[in-house]
Amino acid sequence: MQNDSNQDEVYENLKASRFKQQKLPAWRPVPTIMSTTITFVAFGVIFIVIGVVVLIYSGKVVEIETRYDKDCKIDEDCYVKLEVTKKMEQPVMIYYQLNNFYQNHRRYVKSKSDSQLNGDYQTLNEIKNSDDCSPVETNQEMEKKFSVNGKELVPSDVAIPCGLIAKSLFNDTYTLYNSDKTREIKIDQKDIAWEADKKLKYKNTEKPPEGKTWEDIQWIDMTDEHFMVWMRPAGLPDFRKLWGRVRKDLEPGTYYMKVNNRYNVSSFSGEKYLVLSTVNAFGGKNAFLGISYVVVGGICILLAIVFLVGYQIHQRKEK
């Protein structure tokens, strides 16, 4: 009987609890036309200010963009002339840009083996069963004949790494020279990949077949940062990827970029560009972001005016 009375007491307490009965005091704001107008105006002003600031910073970025696939022949070296009209303060970013290359295609994005890229050795049967790298699974399908250390690869062996992304690896190289092509300007190619990729995602084969090293079975060093940058697919058909940095100021004048032109873009009607750019607190040149903020801010203010005018018309009709 004592237990029953305790249970009844607990039940009564729960019934009396405002929290359990969801009767806590609450504030439900009722927007008025004036509060709505003020809110839209405030957000509009904030967006416009941010947009103007972004546009100002974007305008300070010095950028040079040059297309070179038309002038350079495949498998030959050529010099691309670069005219620097304003001082480019370090670090000067070196990008390659590809147009009309759809890295976001579903079949393309899926065609890789994450386990293999992380250093796990997988046989050809394991790769085929997982279907991760289809349709590029062997050295022959990868069109690779030699390993990292120059040894001949067995055509029917599993390609390491395998997959469409790896097969389409961008392989042009760049060397920057001064105006008379006598002095090389160093391009720092370190720290161009994401830290997470370098530390966690990409490793060379840790347990290769007995009697072999990873250099014997891989056609590329999977810890190469250019490889890591390429393996992160772009979301749009026109994209840029970082090649390196010049860690000194480039004074106004003429420079030449020696290009080892090996990447053929004719098969997909593509275009290749070389881009030199400075950066600031908002990154590289990006007028679109600033314009977007200004447009959104303008729309907010326009809506505030529409609400206010509509309210005034409604008030006059009622009178």
XYZ file of C-alpha atoms in Angstrom:
319
model
C 0.000 0.000 0.000
C 2.918 2.307 0.826
C 4.339 1.823 -2.689
C 0.979 2.672 -4.235
C 0.759 5.909 -2.273
C 4.320 6.858 -3.344
C 3.464 6.209 -6.981
C 0.320 8.330 -6.679
C 2.380 11.141 -5.128
C 4.943 11.007 -7.961
C 2.130 11.011 -10.526
C 0.524 14.048 -8.908
C 3.870 15.875 -8.892
C 4.326 15.161 -12.599
C 0.841 16.466 -13.307
C 1.652 19.635 -11.398
C 5.001 20.115 -13.207
C 4.790 22.989 -15.679
C 7.813 21.594 -17.489
C 6.233 18.182 -18.042
C 2.942 19.749 -19.091
C 4.770 22.133 -21.459
C 3.359 25.200 -19.734
C 6.631 27.072 -19.325
C 6.492 30.789 -20.109
C 7.453 31.478 -23.745
C 7.951 34.459 -25.973
C 6.434 34.374 -29.432
C 7.422 37.499 -31.333
C 4.784 38.868 -33.660
C 6.528 40.615 -36.539
C 5.133 43.966 -37.554
C 5.646 45.702 -40.867
C 8.148 48.085 -39.253
C 10.180 45.362 -37.535
C 10.253 43.345 -40.781
C 11.335 46.402 -42.781
C 14.084 47.257 -40.300
C 15.328 43.656 -40.320
C 15.536 43.520 -44.124
C 17.261 46.914 -44.285
C 19.793 45.864 -41.632
C 20.627 42.615 -43.415
C 20.770 44.448 -46.744
C 23.272 46.980 -45.447
C 25.413 44.252 -43.852
C 25.497 42.188 -47.056
C 26.335 45.203 -49.207
C 29.175 46.266 -46.888
C 30.635 42.754 -46.904
C 30.297 42.597 -50.693
C 32.063 45.928 -51.191
C 34.909 44.855 -48.880
C 35.307 41.557 -50.764
C 35.323 43.398 -54.116
C 37.960 45.851 -52.880
C 40.216 43.016 -51.708
C 39.576 41.075 -54.910
C 40.573 44.131 -56.958
C 43.945 44.216 -55.203
C 44.800 40.705 -56.370
C 47.211 40.658 -59.316
C 46.483 37.800 -61.700
C 47.941 36.697 -65.031
C 46.127 34.065 -67.079
C 47.603 32.686 -70.312
C 46.348 29.912 -72.564
C 49.176 27.810 -73.949
C 47.749 24.606 -75.478
C 47.366 26.291 -78.891
C 50.967 27.472 -79.076
C 52.768 24.471 -77.548
C 53.080 21.161 -79.354
C 52.504 17.926 -77.483
C 55.613 16.220 -76.050
C 57.754 19.284 -76.653
C 59.087 22.078 -74.471
C 57.931 25.597 -75.145
C 58.233 29.021 -73.534
C 55.143 30.939 -72.477
C 55.621 34.710 -72.237
C 54.261 36.343 -69.084
C 53.922 40.112 -68.819
C 53.779 41.300 -65.209
C 52.364 44.842 -65.191
C 52.076 45.268 -61.398
C 54.323 44.088 -58.610
C 53.267 40.626 -57.451
C 53.998 40.219 -53.758
C 54.948 36.805 -52.441
C 53.719 34.172 -52.274
C 52.827 34.106 -55.965
C 50.596 31.107 -56.628
C 51.157 29.028 -59.768
C 48.031 27.236 -61.020
C 47.213 25.149 -64.051
C 43.694 25.528 -65.363
C 41.737 23.017 -67.418
C 38.517 23.890 -69.217
C 35.845 21.434 -70.355
C 37.171 18.582 -68.197
C 34.359 16.955 -66.221
C 36.046 15.541 -63.123
C 32.667 15.405 -61.384
C 31.313 12.568 -63.550
C 30.036 9.819 -61.232
C 31.881 6.969 -62.929
C 35.106 8.979 -62.973
C 34.892 9.983 -59.288
C 34.251 6.383 -58.179
C 37.114 4.906 -60.216
C 39.801 4.611 -57.507
C 40.701 2.325 -54.608
C 40.899 4.151 -51.286
C 42.475 1.105 -49.639
C 45.172 0.961 -52.288
C 45.846 4.692 -51.976
C 46.203 4.205 -48.214
C 49.043 1.713 -48.662
C 47.199 -1.622 -48.639
C 48.412 -4.064 -51.272
C 45.534 -5.620 -53.189
C 45.760 -8.345 -55.795
C 44.145 -7.995 -59.198
C 41.337 -10.368 -58.141
C 40.595 -8.237 -55.078
C 40.484 -5.093 -57.211
C 38.205 -6.767 -59.752
C 35.882 -8.106 -57.045
C 35.554 -4.704 -55.398
C 34.984 -3.028 -58.792
C 36.564 0.131 -57.340
C 38.913 0.883 -60.250
C 36.816 -0.252 -63.196
C 37.565 0.085 -66.105
C 41.300 0.723 -65.437
C 42.697 -2.106 -63.312
C 45.938 -3.385 -64.889
C 49.203 -1.761 -65.938
C 48.253 -2.347 -69.557
C 44.919 -0.548 -69.110
C 46.748 2.208 -67.228
C 49.201 2.428 -70.178
C 52.194 2.310 -67.830
C 55.294 0.276 -68.684
C 57.823 1.214 -66.013
C 57.805 1.478 -62.233
C 59.076 4.354 -60.095
C 62.613 2.924 -60.064
C 62.608 2.215 -63.812
C 61.861 -1.502 -63.702
C 59.561 -2.937 -66.345
C 56.030 -3.561 -65.115
C 54.101 -6.729 -65.956
C 51.213 -5.593 -68.222
C 48.699 -8.005 -66.659
C 49.552 -7.058 -63.042
C 47.337 -4.768 -61.002
C 48.083 -1.097 -61.570
C 49.185 0.732 -58.438
C 47.452 3.102 -58.252
C 44.529 2.098 -60.480
C 41.402 3.862 -61.742
C 40.342 6.571 -64.165
C 41.380 9.510 -61.965
C 44.941 8.227 -61.692
C 45.126 7.410 -65.412
C 44.168 10.967 -66.363
C 46.847 12.489 -64.083
C 47.950 15.940 -65.252
C 51.649 15.706 -66.147
C 52.744 19.051 -67.600
C 55.680 20.596 -65.732
C 56.744 24.235 -65.368
C 59.995 26.154 -64.891
C 59.992 29.939 -64.437
C 62.747 32.129 -65.924
C 63.601 35.811 -65.993
C 63.283 38.020 -69.091
C 66.362 36.689 -70.918
C 65.795 33.057 -69.870
C 69.198 32.870 -68.138
C 68.110 32.705 -64.504
C 65.638 30.216 -63.092
C 63.174 31.478 -60.478
C 62.473 28.685 -58.031
C 58.921 27.356 -57.755
C 58.280 25.759 -54.358
C 56.222 22.622 -54.971
C 55.884 21.584 -51.316
C 52.772 21.932 -49.154
C 50.375 22.195 -52.100
C 48.151 19.298 -50.954
C 45.772 19.211 -47.998
C 47.394 18.261 -44.680
C 44.723 15.610 -44.086
C 45.568 13.979 -47.424
C 49.300 13.967 -46.700
C 48.994 12.557 -43.188
C 46.026 10.221 -43.416
C 44.988 9.314 -46.951
C 47.992 8.649 -49.204
C 50.739 6.110 -48.502
C 52.950 3.929 -50.642
C 52.362 0.161 -50.529
C 53.347 -0.966 -47.040
C 53.383 -4.757 -47.587
C 54.298 -5.466 -51.228
C 54.730 -9.031 -52.539
C 57.716 -10.877 -51.097
C 61.024 -9.871 -52.624
C 59.736 -6.553 -53.962
C 59.565 -2.966 -52.772
C 56.887 -0.396 -53.468
C 59.202 1.210 -56.031
C 59.127 -2.070 -58.021
C 55.335 -2.290 -58.350
C 54.078 1.314 -58.392
C 54.146 3.477 -61.515
C 54.078 6.651 -59.376
C 54.952 7.717 -55.840
C 51.537 8.025 -54.169
C 52.916 10.539 -51.655
C 53.735 12.951 -54.486
C 51.750 16.113 -53.733
C 50.927 16.812 -57.387
C 49.294 13.382 -57.470
C 47.328 14.143 -54.283
C 46.095 17.468 -55.678
C 44.892 15.797 -58.864
C 43.139 12.973 -56.999
C 40.783 15.458 -55.326
C 38.156 15.912 -58.118
C 36.905 19.375 -59.020
C 33.187 20.145 -58.929
C 33.021 22.163 -62.160
C 34.257 21.506 -65.716
C 36.529 24.580 -65.634
C 38.895 24.384 -62.684
C 42.295 25.365 -61.353
C 44.716 23.281 -59.327
C 47.737 24.517 -57.431
C 51.126 23.640 -58.916
C 53.448 25.578 -56.643
C 54.431 28.948 -55.167
C 57.074 31.536 -55.942
C 58.278 32.715 -52.545
C 59.677 36.042 -53.697
C 58.193 39.208 -55.139
C 57.906 39.414 -58.925
C 58.674 42.926 -60.104
C 56.943 44.329 -63.215
C 58.544 43.028 -66.381
C 58.696 40.076 -68.744
C 59.040 36.498 -67.554
C 59.026 33.170 -69.358
C 57.541 29.892 -68.184
C 59.152 26.834 -69.721
C 56.391 24.269 -70.195
C 57.007 20.588 -70.749
C 53.774 20.093 -72.699
C 52.728 16.468 -72.281
C 49.038 16.602 -71.346
C 46.852 16.277 -74.438
C 43.493 18.052 -74.153
C 42.345 17.569 -77.750
C 40.477 14.328 -76.925
C 37.905 16.244 -74.855
C 38.099 19.600 -76.692
C 39.731 21.110 -73.645
C 41.862 24.168 -72.983
C 44.971 24.600 -70.841
C 45.881 27.800 -69.032
C 48.771 28.908 -66.897
C 47.766 31.209 -64.030
C 49.948 33.338 -61.759
C 48.127 35.022 -58.897
C 48.724 36.792 -55.613
C 46.486 36.122 -52.609
C 45.111 38.068 -49.661
C 42.851 37.515 -46.642
C 39.952 36.501 -48.945
C 42.051 34.199 -51.121
C 42.568 34.786 -54.836
C 40.672 36.917 -57.309
C 36.948 36.270 -56.879
C 34.628 39.079 -57.985
C 31.659 36.693 -58.086
C 31.549 36.366 -54.284
C 31.522 40.140 -53.755
C 28.908 40.692 -56.451
C 26.718 37.976 -54.891
C 26.781 39.724 -51.506
C 25.932 43.082 -53.075
C 23.051 41.586 -55.094
C 21.584 39.794 -52.062
C 21.900 42.973 -50.003
C 20.184 44.974 -52.733
C 17.333 42.439 -52.877
C 16.868 42.706 -49.081
C 16.593 46.497 -49.248
C 14.245 46.286 -52.242
C 11.985 43.879 -50.342
C 11.965 46.252 -47.364
C 10.809 49.088 -49.629
C 8.119 46.861 -51.193
C 6.798 45.877 -47.755
C 6.720 49.480 -46.582
C 5.007 50.802 -49.718
C 2.511 47.924 -49.672
C 1.705 48.636 -46.059
C 1.163 52.344 -46.745
C -1.191 51.547 -49.660
C -3.118 49.108 -47.473
C -3.473 51.720 -44.722
C -4.828 54.329 -47.147
C -7.402 51.894 -48.524
C -8.653 51.143 -45.027
C -9.123 54.867 -44.349
